[in-house]
Amino acid sequence: GMGSTFTLQLPFQEASKPNETTEEQEEKINNPYLATTYQPFLLNGEKANVLIVEDNVEMNNFLQQILSPYFFCQSAMDGQQGLELLNKRKVDLIISDVMMPNMDGFTFREKVSEIDAFKDLPFIMLTARADDQDKIRGLQLGVNDYMPKPFNTQELIARIHNLLKNK
């Protein structure tokens, strides 16, 4: 009936990289997802244009936050808005969710494939629908990559870089 007391002691030692500037340290503190060696991907001297089609506002903002240091990001909340943006602005790569209102990612990919000017755009499906049937359906529709959520941010950036470089 007296209870117990536990004490946990953790050793603490501050460390920093000697070559890292204060500005670089602050950027990593403010955005821990930027721990990568990639530089902005340039096409004709400008950042490549990535269209993010994602209906979840928080995920959409998160994707823009992690990708904007490397790419120019545009966003749409569903496939219908994505198609409208494709017709208005230059796009070099598309990242799309599957489950969205108005037009889901599969239908969006089908519509993009029907337009000659856009059918060869690199296309990544980034979705919570990770079962094999959905993945195979996406690949059969011509997506270049199918990544399940949650995802590794560095892997996503690497895959985007590779698709744009190979394009």
mmCIF file of C-alpha atoms in Angstrom:
data_model
loop_
_atom_site.group_PDB
_atom_site.id
_atom_site.type_symbol
_atom_site.label_atom_id
_atom_site.label_comp_id
_atom_site.label_asym_id
_atom_site.label_seq_id
_atom_site.Cartn_x
_atom_site.Cartn_y
_atom_site.Cartn_z
ATOM 1 C CA GLY A 1 0.000 0.000 0.000
ATOM 2 C CA MET A 2 2.986 2.375 -0.115
ATOM 3 C CA GLY A 3 3.630 2.618 -3.872
ATOM 4 C CA SER A 4 6.872 2.586 -5.789
ATOM 5 C CA THR A 5 9.307 5.207 -6.990
ATOM 6 C CA PHE A 6 11.320 4.826 -10.190
ATOM 7 C CA THR A 7 14.207 6.996 -11.311
ATOM 8 C CA LEU A 8 15.326 7.080 -14.931
ATOM 9 C CA GLN A 9 18.599 8.779 -15.791
ATOM 10 C CA LEU A 10 19.585 9.427 -19.395
ATOM 11 C CA PRO A 11 23.036 10.662 -20.365
ATOM 12 C CA PHE A 12 22.935 13.965 -22.209
ATOM 13 C CA GLN A 13 25.592 15.307 -24.511
ATOM 14 C CA GLU A 14 25.085 18.177 -26.941
ATOM 15 C CA ALA A 15 26.452 17.574 -30.399
ATOM 16 C CA SER A 16 26.608 19.549 -33.607
ATOM 17 C CA LYS A 17 28.344 19.111 -36.908
ATOM 18 C CA PRO A 18 31.405 21.352 -37.137
ATOM 19 C CA ASN A 19 30.785 22.158 -40.829
ATOM 20 C CA GLU A 20 27.127 23.034 -40.422
ATOM 21 C CA THR A 21 26.261 26.738 -40.355
ATOM 22 C CA THR A 22 23.817 28.200 -37.866
ATOM 23 C CA GLU A 23 21.390 28.864 -40.730
ATOM 24 C CA GLU A 24 21.502 25.188 -41.816
ATOM 25 C CA GLN A 25 20.944 24.068 -38.213
ATOM 26 C CA GLU A 26 17.931 26.379 -37.885
ATOM 27 C CA GLU A 27 16.453 25.103 -41.167
ATOM 28 C CA LYS A 28 16.705 21.481 -39.974
ATOM 29 C CA ILE A 29 15.159 22.391 -36.632
ATOM 30 C CA ASN A 30 12.292 24.186 -38.367
ATOM 31 C CA ASN A 31 11.814 21.458 -40.977
ATOM 32 C CA PRO A 32 13.163 18.031 -39.954
ATOM 33 C CA TYR A 33 11.941 16.484 -43.228
ATOM 34 C CA LEU A 34 14.699 18.232 -45.198
ATOM 35 C CA ALA A 35 17.425 15.814 -44.153
ATOM 36 C CA THR A 36 18.439 14.871 -47.685
ATOM 37 C CA THR A 37 21.289 15.569 -50.054
ATOM 38 C CA TYR A 38 19.108 16.591 -53.001
ATOM 39 C CA GLN A 39 19.254 20.043 -54.530
ATOM 40 C CA PRO A 40 16.292 21.707 -56.270
ATOM 41 C CA PHE A 41 15.524 19.845 -59.509
ATOM 42 C CA LEU A 42 15.904 22.311 -62.373
ATOM 43 C CA LEU A 43 14.397 22.068 -65.847
ATOM 44 C CA ASN A 44 15.500 24.876 -68.173
ATOM 45 C CA GLY A 45 16.890 26.757 -65.181
ATOM 46 C CA GLU A 46 13.649 26.602 -63.150
ATOM 47 C CA LYS A 47 12.371 24.243 -60.473
ATOM 48 C CA ALA A 48 10.363 21.341 -61.904
ATOM 49 C CA ASN A 49 6.583 21.741 -61.516
ATOM 50 C CA VAL A 50 4.875 19.104 -59.359
ATOM 51 C CA LEU A 51 1.088 18.879 -59.210
ATOM 52 C CA ILE A 52 -0.185 17.503 -55.890
ATOM 53 C CA VAL A 53 -3.729 16.128 -56.057
ATOM 54 C CA GLU A 54 -4.774 15.381 -52.467
ATOM 55 C CA ASP A 55 -8.104 16.119 -50.772
ATOM 56 C CA ASN A 56 -6.819 15.985 -47.193
ATOM 57 C CA VAL A 57 -5.767 19.556 -46.409
ATOM 58 C CA GLU A 58 -3.181 18.548 -43.794
ATOM 59 C CA MET A 59 -1.551 15.976 -46.098
ATOM 60 C CA ASN A 60 -1.661 18.435 -49.006
ATOM 61 C CA ASN A 61 0.098 21.077 -46.890
ATOM 62 C CA PHE A 62 2.606 18.518 -45.603
ATOM 63 C CA LEU A 63 3.499 17.434 -49.158
ATOM 64 C CA GLN A 64 3.956 21.055 -50.208
ATOM 65 C CA GLN A 65 6.155 21.691 -47.158
ATOM 66 C CA ILE A 66 8.509 18.775 -47.827
ATOM 67 C CA LEU A 67 8.642 19.208 -51.620
ATOM 68 C CA SER A 68 8.760 22.993 -52.067
ATOM 69 C CA PRO A 69 12.518 23.296 -51.328
ATOM 70 C CA TYR A 70 13.151 21.100 -54.381
ATOM 71 C CA PHE A 71 10.180 21.662 -56.717
ATOM 72 C CA PHE A 72 7.562 24.270 -57.568
ATOM 73 C CA CYS A 73 4.351 22.809 -56.102
ATOM 74 C CA GLN A 74 0.771 23.342 -57.201
ATOM 75 C CA SER A 75 -2.135 21.617 -55.517
ATOM 76 C CA ALA A 76 -5.651 20.471 -56.279
ATOM 77 C CA MET A 77 -8.203 18.969 -53.914
ATOM 78 C CA ASP A 78 -9.495 16.281 -56.303
ATOM 79 C CA GLY A 79 -9.019 14.884 -59.790
ATOM 80 C CA GLN A 80 -11.410 17.370 -61.377
ATOM 81 C CA GLN A 81 -9.423 20.340 -60.058
ATOM 82 C CA GLY A 82 -6.247 18.542 -61.095
ATOM 83 C CA LEU A 83 -7.453 18.326 -64.704
ATOM 84 C CA GLU A 84 -8.331 22.016 -64.662
ATOM 85 C CA LEU A 85 -4.840 22.918 -63.403
ATOM 86 C CA LEU A 86 -3.203 20.698 -66.041
ATOM 87 C CA ASN A 87 -4.900 22.746 -68.742
ATOM 88 C CA LYS A 88 -3.831 26.070 -67.191
ATOM 89 C CA ARG A 89 -0.251 25.498 -66.025
ATOM 90 C CA LYS A 90 2.856 23.591 -67.012
ATOM 91 C CA VAL A 91 3.284 20.370 -65.003
ATOM 92 C CA ASP A 92 6.307 18.051 -65.017
ATOM 93 C CA LEU A 93 5.067 15.374 -62.579
ATOM 94 C CA ILE A 94 1.829 14.444 -60.803
ATOM 95 C CA ILE A 95 1.385 13.047 -57.285
ATOM 96 C CA SER A 96 -2.155 11.886 -56.580
ATOM 97 C CA ASP A 97 -4.128 10.241 -53.818
ATOM 98 C CA VAL A 98 -6.634 7.538 -54.787
ATOM 99 C CA MET A 99 -9.603 8.212 -52.520
ATOM 100 C CA MET A 100 -10.974 11.697 -53.238
ATOM 101 C CA PRO A 101 -14.406 13.238 -53.777
ATOM 102 C CA ASN A 102 -15.720 14.229 -57.251
ATOM 103 C CA MET A 103 -13.006 12.308 -59.140
ATOM 104 C CA ASP A 104 -10.815 9.666 -57.533
ATOM 105 C CA GLY A 105 -7.161 9.095 -58.398
ATOM 106 C CA PHE A 106 -7.806 6.123 -60.690
ATOM 107 C CA THR A 107 -10.316 8.069 -62.787
ATOM 108 C CA PHE A 108 -7.990 11.077 -62.755
ATOM 109 C CA ARG A 109 -5.151 8.923 -64.104
ATOM 110 C CA GLU A 110 -7.444 7.552 -66.840
ATOM 111 C CA LYS A 111 -8.446 11.083 -67.869
ATOM 112 C CA VAL A 112 -4.826 12.281 -67.898
ATOM 113 C CA SER A 113 -3.869 9.300 -70.100
ATOM 114 C CA GLU A 114 -6.554 10.230 -72.642
ATOM 115 C CA ILE A 115 -4.916 13.623 -73.303
ATOM 116 C CA ASP A 116 -1.929 13.273 -75.656
ATOM 117 C CA ALA A 117 -0.073 16.245 -74.159
ATOM 118 C CA PHE A 118 -0.210 14.738 -70.646
ATOM 119 C CA LYS A 119 -0.285 10.956 -71.061
ATOM 120 C CA ASP A 120 3.502 10.617 -70.633
ATOM 121 C CA LEU A 121 3.759 12.784 -67.495
ATOM 122 C CA PRO A 122 5.412 10.902 -64.635
ATOM 123 C CA PHE A 123 2.660 9.932 -62.198
ATOM 124 C CA ILE A 124 2.973 8.800 -58.564
ATOM 125 C CA MET A 125 0.041 7.434 -56.593
ATOM 126 C CA LEU A 126 0.537 8.189 -52.899
ATOM 127 C CA THR A 127 -2.282 6.517 -51.031
ATOM 128 C CA ALA A 128 -3.519 4.681 -47.966
ATOM 129 C CA ARG A 129 -4.963 2.007 -50.265
ATOM 130 C CA ALA A 130 -2.030 -0.364 -50.155
ATOM 131 C CA ASP A 131 -3.557 -3.721 -51.052
ATOM 132 C CA ASP A 132 -2.216 -5.578 -54.076
ATOM 133 C CA GLN A 133 -5.373 -5.194 -56.175
ATOM 134 C CA ASP A 134 -5.305 -1.394 -55.912
ATOM 135 C CA LYS A 135 -1.567 -1.294 -56.580
ATOM 136 C CA ILE A 136 -1.918 -3.500 -59.666
ATOM 137 C CA ARG A 137 -4.861 -1.418 -60.907
ATOM 138 C CA GLY A 138 -2.787 1.748 -60.590
ATOM 139 C CA LEU A 139 0.177 0.199 -62.370
ATOM 140 C CA GLN A 140 -2.090 -1.105 -65.150
ATOM 141 C CA LEU A 141 -3.387 2.453 -65.595
ATOM 142 C CA GLY A 142 0.182 3.562 -66.239
ATOM 143 C CA VAL A 143 1.296 5.128 -62.964
ATOM 144 C CA ASN A 144 5.064 5.124 -62.629
ATOM 145 C CA ASP A 145 5.088 4.554 -58.902
ATOM 146 C CA TYR A 146 2.572 3.461 -56.266
ATOM 147 C CA MET A 147 3.578 4.418 -52.715
ATOM 148 C CA PRO A 148 1.517 3.506 -49.654
ATOM 149 C CA LYS A 149 0.972 5.945 -46.781
ATOM 150 C CA PRO A 150 2.652 6.396 -44.410
ATOM 151 C CA PHE A 151 5.714 6.995 -46.550
ATOM 152 C CA ASN A 152 9.338 7.950 -46.091
ATOM 153 C CA THR A 153 9.773 11.571 -47.203
ATOM 154 C CA GLN A 154 13.338 11.045 -48.434
ATOM 155 C CA GLU A 155 12.191 8.074 -50.513
ATOM 156 C CA LEU A 156 9.432 10.162 -52.100
ATOM 157 C CA ILE A 157 11.893 12.935 -52.992
ATOM 158 C CA ALA A 158 14.327 10.365 -54.422
ATOM 159 C CA ARG A 159 11.584 8.761 -56.526
ATOM 160 C CA ILE A 160 10.470 12.152 -57.876
ATOM 161 C CA HIS A 161 14.055 13.065 -58.746
ATOM 162 C CA ASN A 162 14.575 9.749 -60.525
ATOM 163 C CA LEU A 163 11.352 10.021 -62.537
ATOM 164 C CA LEU A 164 12.161 13.580 -63.634
ATOM 165 C CA LYS A 165 15.782 12.710 -64.422
ATOM 166 C CA ASN A 166 14.723 9.692 -66.504
ATOM 167 C CA LYS A 167 12.039 11.705 -68.278
#
